[in-house]
Tab-separated table of C-alpha atoms and ligand atoms in Angstrom:
chain	number	residue	atom	x	y	z
A	139	MET	CA	273.161	60.347	55.597
A	140	SER	CA	274.605	60.516	59.099
A	141	HIS	CA	273.839	56.960	59.037
A	142	ASN	CA	276.215	56.065	56.660
A	143	MET	CA	278.262	58.989	58.138
A	144	ASP	CA	278.887	57.298	61.478
A	145	ASN	CA	279.538	53.610	59.621
A	146	ALA	CA	282.173	55.607	57.526
A	147	TYR	CA	283.316	56.871	60.663
A	148	GLN	CA	283.680	53.823	63.243
A	149	GLN	CA	285.585	51.529	60.451
A	150	LEU	CA	287.984	55.067	60.079
A	151	LYS	CA	288.427	54.935	64.244
A	152	THR	CA	288.842	51.758	64.461
A	153	MET	CA	291.656	51.736	61.966
A	154	LEU	CA	293.551	54.450	63.048
A	155	THR	CA	293.430	53.286	66.282
A	156	ASP	CA	294.445	49.917	65.044
A	157	GLN	CA	297.445	52.151	63.927
A	158	GLY	CA	298.198	53.354	66.787
A	159	ILE	CA	297.085	56.861	66.695
A	160	ASP	CA	294.714	58.208	69.443
A	161	VAL	CA	291.781	59.140	67.694
A	162	ASN	CA	290.342	61.301	70.781
A	163	ASP	CA	293.747	63.552	70.978
A	164	VAL	CA	292.874	64.304	66.640
A	165	GLU	CA	289.648	65.185	67.297
A	166	ALA	CA	290.609	67.081	69.558
A	167	ARG	CA	293.343	68.850	68.047
A	168	LEU	CA	290.799	69.531	64.725
A	169	LYS	CA	288.496	70.812	67.138
A	170	ALA	CA	290.780	73.695	68.327
A	171	GLN	CA	292.267	75.125	64.512
A	172	GLN	CA	291.325	78.669	64.280
A	173	ILE	CA	292.194	80.178	60.795
A	174	GLU	CA	291.176	83.790	60.172
A	175	THR	CA	289.486	84.600	56.663
A	176	PRO	CA	290.767	88.518	55.145
A	177	SER	CA	287.696	91.260	54.850
A	178	TRP	CA	289.237	91.777	51.889
A	179	GLY	CA	288.292	88.586	50.530
A	180	TYR	CA	284.529	88.906	50.980
A	181	ALA	CA	284.051	92.392	49.245
A	182	ASP	CA	284.202	92.355	45.515
A	183	SER	CA	287.853	92.092	43.819
A	184	GLY	CA	289.119	92.088	39.569
A	185	THR	CA	292.270	91.169	38.139
A	186	ARG	CA	294.180	94.310	36.872
A	187	PHE	CA	291.883	94.512	34.071
A	188	GLY	CA	288.332	94.041	35.319
A	189	VAL	CA	286.371	94.591	38.774
A	190	PHE	CA	282.874	92.192	38.362
A	191	ARG	CA	280.443	93.281	41.106
A	192	GLN	CA	278.848	89.860	42.242
A	193	PRO	CA	274.924	90.132	43.178
A	194	GLY	CA	275.473	90.807	46.807
A	195	ALA	CA	278.341	92.041	47.550
A	196	PRO	CA	278.873	93.674	50.520
A	197	ARG	CA	278.736	97.330	51.066
A	198	SER	CA	280.115	97.768	54.287
A	199	VAL	CA	282.838	96.752	56.727
A	200	ARG	CA	279.486	95.175	58.891
A	201	GLU	CA	278.517	93.081	56.212
A	202	LYS	CA	282.268	91.416	55.194
A	203	PHE	CA	281.932	90.695	58.934
A	204	GLU	CA	278.091	89.481	58.479
A	205	ASP	CA	279.651	87.232	55.442
A	206	ALA	CA	282.508	85.993	57.448
A	207	ALA	CA	280.318	84.624	60.635
A	208	GLN	CA	278.655	82.606	57.882
A	209	ALA	CA	282.091	80.695	57.068
A	210	HIS	CA	282.734	80.171	60.151
A	211	LYS	CA	278.953	79.075	60.792
A	212	PHE	CA	279.513	76.003	58.437
A	213	THR	CA	282.460	74.934	59.009
A	214	GLY	CA	284.099	76.682	62.618
A	215	ASN	CA	287.613	76.705	62.790
A	216	ALA	CA	287.002	80.635	61.564
A	217	PRO	CA	285.872	83.160	64.685
A	218	SER	CA	288.663	85.751	63.425
A	219	VAL	CA	288.291	88.663	60.574
A	220	ALA	CA	291.250	89.818	59.520
A	221	VAL	CA	290.793	93.887	58.672
A	222	HIS	CA	293.194	96.103	56.219
A	223	ILE	CA	293.106	99.713	56.686
A	224	PRO	CA	291.958	102.549	55.204
A	225	TRP	CA	290.040	100.078	53.381
A	226	ASP	CA	287.745	98.747	56.751
A	227	THR	CA	287.705	101.970	58.220
A	228	VAL	CA	285.513	102.640	61.179
A	229	GLU	CA	284.413	104.847	63.515
A	230	ASP	CA	283.801	103.730	66.350
A	231	TRP	CA	286.485	100.252	66.699
A	232	THR	CA	284.799	98.782	69.934
A	233	GLU	CA	281.516	99.935	68.417
A	234	LEU	CA	283.259	96.849	65.303
A	235	ASN	CA	283.829	94.045	67.933
A	236	LYS	CA	280.737	93.884	69.915
A	237	PHE	CA	278.762	94.116	66.791
A	238	ALA	CA	281.760	91.046	65.881
A	239	ALA	CA	281.149	89.364	68.833
A	240	THR	CA	277.323	89.043	68.415
A	241	LEU	CA	278.305	87.057	65.347
A	242	GLY	CA	280.200	84.338	67.050
A	243	VAL	CA	283.476	86.395	65.749
A	244	ARG	CA	286.223	88.768	66.210
A	245	VAL	CA	288.721	91.471	64.688
A	246	GLY	CA	291.980	89.283	64.165
A	247	ALA	CA	294.861	91.019	62.724
A	248	VAL	CA	294.849	94.657	61.321
A	249	ASN	CA	296.996	95.129	57.921
A	250	PRO	CA	298.331	98.436	57.308
A	251	ASN	CA	298.274	99.607	53.657
A	252	LEU	CA	301.891	101.133	52.177
A	253	PHE	CA	301.103	100.791	49.383
A	254	GLN	CA	298.059	102.194	47.431
A	255	ASP	CA	298.861	105.648	48.484
A	256	PHE	CA	300.402	108.193	45.448
A	257	ASP	CA	303.392	109.442	48.021
A	258	TYR	CA	304.485	105.011	48.090
A	259	ARG	CA	305.411	104.762	44.527
A	260	PHE	CA	308.660	105.020	45.001
A	261	GLY	CA	308.635	102.947	48.242
A	262	SER	CA	307.585	103.174	52.014
A	263	PHE	CA	309.706	101.719	54.569
A	264	GLY	CA	312.694	101.607	51.956
A	265	SER	CA	311.377	104.918	49.986
A	266	GLU	CA	314.930	108.254	50.083
A	267	CYS	CA	312.209	110.687	50.971
A	268	LYS	CA	312.367	110.798	55.226
A	269	ASP	CA	308.634	112.674	55.452
A	270	VAL	CA	307.157	109.048	53.767
A	271	ARG	CA	309.269	107.069	55.462
A	272	ALA	CA	307.841	108.598	58.781
A	273	ARG	CA	304.173	108.874	57.240
A	274	ALA	CA	304.296	104.933	56.409
A	275	VAL	CA	305.507	105.069	60.492
A	276	ALA	CA	302.977	107.608	61.436
A	277	HIS	CA	300.165	104.570	59.766
A	278	VAL	CA	301.148	101.524	61.513
A	279	LYS	CA	301.076	103.282	64.328
A	280	ASP	CA	297.668	104.283	64.116
A	281	CYS	CA	296.898	100.597	62.720
A	282	VAL	CA	298.812	99.729	66.399
A	283	ASP	CA	296.246	101.803	68.251
A	284	ILE	CA	293.299	99.941	66.430
A	285	MET	CA	294.811	96.603	67.536
A	286	ASN	CA	294.826	97.573	70.935
A	287	ALA	CA	291.474	99.022	70.874
A	288	VAL	CA	290.311	95.717	70.075
A	289	GLY	CA	292.270	93.224	71.510
A	290	SER	CA	294.243	92.764	68.140
A	291	LYS	CA	297.665	90.647	68.906
A	292	SER	CA	298.743	90.302	65.647
A	293	LEU	CA	299.942	93.199	63.202
A	294	SER	CA	300.303	91.965	59.605
A	295	LEU	CA	302.472	94.454	57.601
A	296	TRP	CA	303.085	93.419	53.429
A	297	PHE	CA	305.228	96.430	51.903
A	298	ALA	CA	305.156	96.741	48.010
A	299	ASP	CA	308.490	98.314	47.648
A	300	GLY	CA	310.612	97.276	45.594
A	301	THR	CA	312.078	98.512	42.144
A	302	SER	CA	311.593	97.254	39.163
A	303	TYR	CA	315.283	98.198	36.917
A	304	PRO	CA	318.366	97.727	37.569
A	305	GLY	CA	320.019	101.230	39.373
A	306	GLN	CA	316.570	102.563	40.176
A	307	GLY	CA	317.409	101.945	44.072
A	308	ASP	CA	320.593	101.410	46.163
A	309	PHE	CA	319.577	98.287	47.733
A	310	ARG	CA	321.908	98.770	51.318
A	311	ARG	CA	319.918	102.036	51.555
A	312	ARG	CA	317.252	100.237	51.071
A	313	LYS	CA	317.531	97.875	53.519
A	314	ARG	CA	319.000	100.453	56.059
A	315	HIS	CA	315.521	102.141	55.964
A	316	PHE	CA	313.590	99.510	56.094
A	317	GLN	CA	315.461	97.724	59.667
A	318	GLU	CA	314.969	101.117	61.286
A	319	CYS	CA	311.660	101.277	60.198
A	320	LEU	CA	310.823	97.974	61.514
A	321	ASP	CA	312.511	99.018	64.911
A	322	GLN	CA	310.233	101.910	65.664
A	323	VAL	CA	307.167	99.514	65.096
A	324	HIS	CA	308.804	96.901	67.041
A	325	ALA	CA	308.585	99.187	69.965
A	326	MET	CA	305.943	99.955	69.641
A	327	LEU	CA	304.511	96.289	70.382
A	328	ASN	CA	303.541	94.984	73.432
A	329	ASP	CA	305.048	91.117	74.793
A	330	SER	CA	301.556	89.899	74.003
A	331	GLN	CA	301.736	91.559	70.667
A	332	THR	CA	303.381	90.234	66.977
A	333	MET	CA	304.223	92.335	63.734
A	334	LEU	CA	303.977	89.867	61.341
A	335	VAL	CA	306.971	90.292	57.975
A	336	GLU	CA	305.421	88.980	55.291
A	337	TYR	CA	308.067	88.361	52.380
A	338	LYS	CA	307.641	88.580	48.233
A	339	PRO	CA	309.901	88.160	45.341
A	340	PHE	CA	307.936	90.291	42.847
A	341	GLU	CA	304.923	92.409	41.592
A	342	PRO	CA	304.451	94.731	41.888
A	343	ALA	CA	308.057	95.893	41.106
A	344	PHE	CA	309.908	93.446	39.088
A	345	TYR	CA	313.566	93.761	39.609
A	346	HIS	CA	313.560	93.609	43.102
A	347	THR	CA	311.076	93.955	46.335
A	348	ASP	CA	312.785	94.968	49.383
A	349	ILE	CA	312.116	92.332	51.111
A	350	ALA	CA	312.527	89.801	48.623
A	351	ASP	CA	312.807	85.925	50.649
A	352	TRP	CA	312.072	84.434	54.418
A	353	GLY	CA	315.720	84.688	54.673
A	354	MET	CA	315.433	88.351	54.457
A	355	SER	CA	312.133	89.027	56.269
A	356	ALA	CA	313.856	86.504	59.239
A	357	ALA	CA	316.806	89.201	59.384
A	358	PHE	CA	314.904	92.030	59.756
A	359	CYS	CA	312.625	90.144	62.342
A	360	THR	CA	315.612	88.997	64.414
A	361	ALA	CA	317.439	92.637	63.867
A	362	ALA	CA	314.171	93.949	65.106
A	363	GLY	CA	313.682	92.014	68.037
A	364	LYS	CA	311.261	88.998	69.325
A	365	ARG	CA	307.737	90.492	68.766
A	366	ALA	CA	308.405	90.218	64.898
A	367	LYS	CA	307.532	87.187	63.748
A	368	VAL	CA	308.050	85.751	59.227
A	369	LEU	CA	304.633	85.969	57.820
A	370	VAL	CA	304.730	82.989	54.879
A	371	ASP	CA	302.623	83.773	51.887
A	372	LEU	CA	301.920	80.705	49.810
A	373	GLY	CA	301.564	82.705	47.052
A	374	HIS	CA	305.241	84.464	48.193
A	375	HIS	CA	307.876	82.163	45.918
A	376	LEU	CA	309.659	81.638	42.507
A	377	PRO	CA	308.668	77.908	41.207
A	378	GLY	CA	309.798	75.112	43.113
A	379	ALA	CA	310.735	76.497	46.106
A	380	ASN	CA	309.796	73.804	49.305
A	381	ILE	CA	307.663	75.899	50.831
A	382	GLU	CA	307.107	73.210	53.860
A	383	HIS	CA	311.186	72.734	54.188
A	384	ILE	CA	310.806	77.118	54.535
A	385	VAL	CA	308.336	76.164	57.354
A	386	ALA	CA	310.241	74.189	59.313
A	387	PHE	CA	313.539	75.701	59.492
A	388	LEU	CA	311.330	78.763	60.316
A	389	LEU	CA	309.270	76.921	62.805
A	390	ASP	CA	312.665	75.495	64.058
A	391	SER	CA	313.998	79.114	64.736
A	392	GLY	CA	311.577	80.319	66.532
A	393	LEU	CA	310.631	82.876	63.717
A	394	LEU	CA	307.787	80.976	61.905
A	395	GLY	CA	304.973	83.791	62.968
A	396	GLY	CA	302.479	82.687	60.927
A	397	PHE	CA	300.819	81.834	57.225
A	398	HIS	CA	298.745	83.433	54.335
A	399	PHE	CA	297.161	80.675	52.460
A	400	ASN	CA	296.185	80.757	49.077
A	401	ASN	CA	297.729	77.754	46.046
A	402	ARG	CA	298.910	79.170	43.156
A	403	LYS	CA	299.613	77.445	39.998
A	404	TYR	CA	302.132	80.617	38.314
A	405	ALA	CA	302.332	84.089	40.363
A	406	ASP	CA	300.820	85.044	43.263
A	407	ASP	CA	297.505	84.099	42.142
A	408	ASP	CA	295.843	83.868	45.756
A	409	LEU	CA	293.594	80.799	43.909
A	410	THR	CA	291.462	78.334	47.022
A	411	THR	CA	293.598	76.878	49.308
A	412	GLY	CA	294.123	73.464	48.414
A	413	SER	CA	292.650	73.778	44.804
A	414	ILE	CA	295.694	73.503	42.650
A	415	ASN	CA	298.618	71.715	45.217
A	416	PRO	CA	296.513	69.621	47.828
A	417	TYR	CA	299.550	67.809	48.540
A	418	GLU	CA	301.816	70.643	48.788
A	419	LEU	CA	299.730	71.929	51.872
A	420	PHE	CA	299.545	68.696	53.346
A	421	LEU	CA	303.112	68.213	53.679
A	422	ILE	CA	303.421	72.170	54.961
A	423	TYR	CA	300.578	70.705	57.592
A	424	SER	CA	303.196	67.695	58.290
A	425	GLU	CA	305.629	70.005	59.088
A	426	LEU	CA	303.162	72.007	61.723
A	427	VAL	CA	302.073	68.396	63.341
A	428	ALA	CA	305.420	67.651	63.670
A	429	GLY	CA	306.329	71.458	65.358
A	430	GLU	CA	303.292	71.281	67.403
A	431	ASN	CA	303.986	67.711	69.175
A	432	ASP	CA	307.815	69.124	70.040
A	433	GLY	CA	305.639	71.668	71.982
A	434	ILE	CA	307.145	75.044	69.321
A	435	ALA	CA	304.144	75.923	67.473
A	436	SER	CA	301.997	76.725	69.516
A	437	ASN	CA	301.793	80.550	68.214
A	438	VAL	CA	301.590	81.266	64.927
A	439	ALA	CA	298.981	82.918	63.335
A	440	TYR	CA	297.023	81.044	60.375
A	441	MET	CA	295.056	83.322	58.470
A	442	ILE	CA	293.667	82.971	54.686
A	443	ASP	CA	294.413	85.566	51.881
A	444	GLU	CA	292.711	84.965	48.795
A	445	SER	CA	290.304	87.492	46.968
A	446	HIS	CA	288.293	86.008	44.591
A	447	THR	CA	287.106	87.403	40.740
A	448	VAL	CA	283.817	84.940	39.760
A	449	LYS	CA	282.973	82.472	43.045
A	450	ASN	CA	280.533	82.574	44.917
A	451	LYS	CA	282.960	84.687	47.883
A	452	ILE	CA	281.338	83.039	50.423
A	453	GLU	CA	281.589	79.696	49.310
A	454	GLU	CA	285.248	80.231	48.561
A	455	MET	CA	286.153	80.278	51.621
A	456	ILE	CA	284.277	77.851	52.833
A	457	GLN	CA	286.387	75.295	50.368
A	458	SER	CA	289.425	77.189	52.095
A	459	LEU	CA	288.261	76.459	54.890
A	460	VAL	CA	287.571	72.336	54.590
A	461	ALA	CA	290.965	72.279	52.306
A	462	LEU	CA	293.008	73.610	55.708
A	463	GLN	CA	290.663	71.004	57.647
A	464	VAL	CA	291.349	68.090	55.969
A	465	SER	CA	295.074	68.996	55.557
A	466	TYR	CA	295.764	69.694	59.337
A	467	ALA	CA	293.270	65.705	59.421
A	468	LYS	CA	295.658	64.007	57.169
A	469	ALA	CA	298.793	65.487	59.020
A	470	LEU	CA	297.449	64.445	62.229
A	471	ILE	CA	297.559	60.581	61.319
A	472	VAL	CA	300.104	60.500	59.839
A	473	ASN	CA	302.216	57.707	61.401
A	474	ARG	CA	305.012	59.377	62.878
A	475	GLY	CA	306.685	56.552	64.952
A	476	ARG	CA	306.740	54.283	61.370
A	477	LEU	CA	307.564	57.598	59.871
A	478	GLN	CA	310.654	57.774	62.401
A	479	THR	CA	311.556	54.306	62.350
A	480	ALA	CA	312.160	54.067	58.742
A	481	GLN	CA	314.108	57.517	58.320
A	482	LEU	CA	316.480	56.278	60.717
A	483	ALA	CA	316.612	53.059	58.486
A	484	GLY	CA	317.476	55.025	55.683
A	485	ASP	CA	313.538	53.604	54.295
A	486	ILE	CA	312.908	55.659	51.431
A	487	VAL	CA	310.386	54.179	50.284
A	488	GLY	CA	308.638	53.123	53.837
A	489	ALA	CA	309.336	56.879	54.498
A	490	GLU	CA	307.307	57.685	51.824
A	491	GLU	CA	304.543	55.868	51.764
A	492	THR	CA	303.555	56.973	55.629
A	493	VAL	CA	303.754	60.167	54.384
A	494	LYS	CA	301.436	59.386	51.353
A	495	SER	CA	299.323	56.450	53.315
A	496	ALA	CA	297.956	59.187	55.307
A	497	PHE	CA	297.370	61.287	52.521
A	498	ALA	CA	295.617	58.945	50.678
A	499	THR	CA	292.754	58.845	53.460
A	500	ASP	CA	289.836	59.787	53.151
A	501	VAL	CA	289.803	61.939	56.602
A	502	ARG	CA	285.896	63.213	55.762
A	503	PRO	CA	283.836	61.069	58.130
A	504	LEU	CA	286.426	62.215	60.488
A	505	LEU	CA	286.036	66.167	59.738
A	506	TRP	CA	282.031	65.260	60.167
A	507	LYS	CA	282.160	63.898	64.039
A	508	ILE	CA	283.635	66.789	64.859
A	509	ARG	CA	281.094	69.552	63.286
A	510	THR	CA	278.518	67.191	64.433
A	511	ASP	CA	280.150	67.633	68.413
A	512	LEU	CA	280.880	70.948	67.592
A	513	GLY	CA	276.463	71.374	66.875
A	514	LEU	CA	277.255	72.792	63.305
A	515	PRO	CA	274.210	71.963	61.001
A	516	ASN	CA	275.141	69.869	57.779
A	517	PRO	CA	278.211	68.473	58.633
A	518	ALA	CA	278.921	66.472	56.273
A	519	ASP	CA	278.968	69.204	53.279
A	520	PRO	CA	279.962	72.002	54.986
A	521	ILE	CA	279.335	73.956	51.365
A	522	GLU	CA	275.875	72.527	51.000
A	523	GLY	CA	274.658	73.547	54.255
A	524	PHE	CA	275.443	77.151	52.578
A	525	ARG	CA	273.698	76.772	49.942
A	526	LYS	CA	270.371	75.265	51.631
A	527	SER	CA	270.386	78.409	54.255
A	528	GLY	CA	269.181	80.640	51.462
A	529	TYR	CA	271.854	83.436	52.895
A	530	ALA	CA	273.227	84.267	49.278
A	531	GLU	CA	270.335	85.047	47.420
A	532	ALA	CA	268.593	86.930	49.631
A	533	ALA	CA	271.597	89.040	50.222
A	534	ALA	CA	272.169	89.753	46.602
A	535	LYS	CA	268.121	90.660	46.935
A	536	ASP	CA	269.077	92.923	50.471
A	537	ARG	CA	272.049	94.135	48.623
A	538	GLY	CA	271.749	94.135	45.195
A	539	VAL	CA	275.080	94.304	42.312
A	540	GLY	CA	277.929	97.228	43.323
A	541	GLY	CA	278.661	97.017	47.000
A	542	GLY	CA	282.309	98.698	46.869
A	543	SER	CA	286.022	96.598	46.103
A	544	GLY	CA	288.108	94.716	47.781
A	545	LEU	CA	290.586	97.576	46.973
A	546	GLY	CA	288.667	100.073	49.043
A	547	ALA	CA	286.772	102.065	46.162
B	182	LIG	C1	299.623	90.912	48.269
B	182	LIG	C2	300.097	90.444	50.314
B	182	LIG	C3	299.350	90.885	51.163
B	182	LIG	C4	298.007	91.379	50.429
B	182	LIG	C5	298.135	92.445	49.563
B	182	LIG	C6	296.853	93.009	49.681
B	182	LIG	O1	300.526	89.975	47.412
B	182	LIG	O2	299.268	88.917	49.890
B	182	LIG	O3	298.879	90.521	51.940
B	182	LIG	O4	297.648	92.662	51.955
B	182	LIG	O5	298.645	91.739	48.311
B	183	LIG	MN1	298.952	87.796	51.604
B	184	LIG	MN1	299.931	88.263	47.405
């Protein structure tokens, strides 16, 4: 296997070098790629029709981190884990952070929960009730305290706020409530911390949501201040939205804060990243690479937001991490010189073929090479490596069924 892989790698390297691509630079950037996985993606979860509990699902925050460490072990690109509060509340955060370090991972973004309590049924930051807004801001403050305890740089904000019927709420009054609360949160952060403001056009409210799209998020962030940036969740757009264009626009405006990767077919499906539309994922990465080349994409938080019902969660996360690695690799080998020449000459077919040629390239030998260099087990196939390790079977035996759902219950 490794001999065949090495041959394939040498061939690919020669082909890319002939095209003027700096393969050493590509490999260095692939080795530096870091994606955060979500604690809630490892625990039992379900659809709104039911939860299917899996044998071996984590029963505690520590076990979620153990599973996340497995995803990192075989891919080498997932060293941090996002937490959701209160689902992941622990007594002692310093202690959890130390435990995570023994597993080779760390606590990443902190996600407040402003949507599950009865008090929030008419909204949180957009609520008409002053006490509810104050309560929501106080919960975010608790999350900032957690960030400070663990050294986290990202506060990840998603709001379920919205209305389901015309006339139910006053758009402008709610907008002002939102801005006021977001400004208060901005003031809680220091300059090395970022508040990531996620948008979503529908669900759980179905008539309007208070931060419905990237433009509204950008407007709120701009007014709040420089520590506020837009978070792009790939499942949070109306059908047909050109996400790569949104990404490029936000990057160029200095407002791209980060991503929640997943994939969708119909709505906010939270499917495996790259499973439905790998071309879209590649085109998004192509914009990111162009931004990196121009020095404007250094502070982007890359995170996965997925929650699976029936796949094995660790395998699913590895699939997503590999899809992100593949997309980044393909984006890195786009022949940028040729692309720009074609664009400037009005050569539409030439430009499109340049992009498609990178997408069509099998980059697996390149990924095998970097995983080998990083000393990862089973560098040709992380999923196979995880399967062979026996971890899932051991967890099933040890933990049993009924671990507790990703939604904290
Ligand atoms: C939302 C959104 C948030 C996530 C919640 C659970 O749709 O994507 O990021 O925290 O789901
Ligand atoms: Mn999300
Ligand atoms: Mn979502």
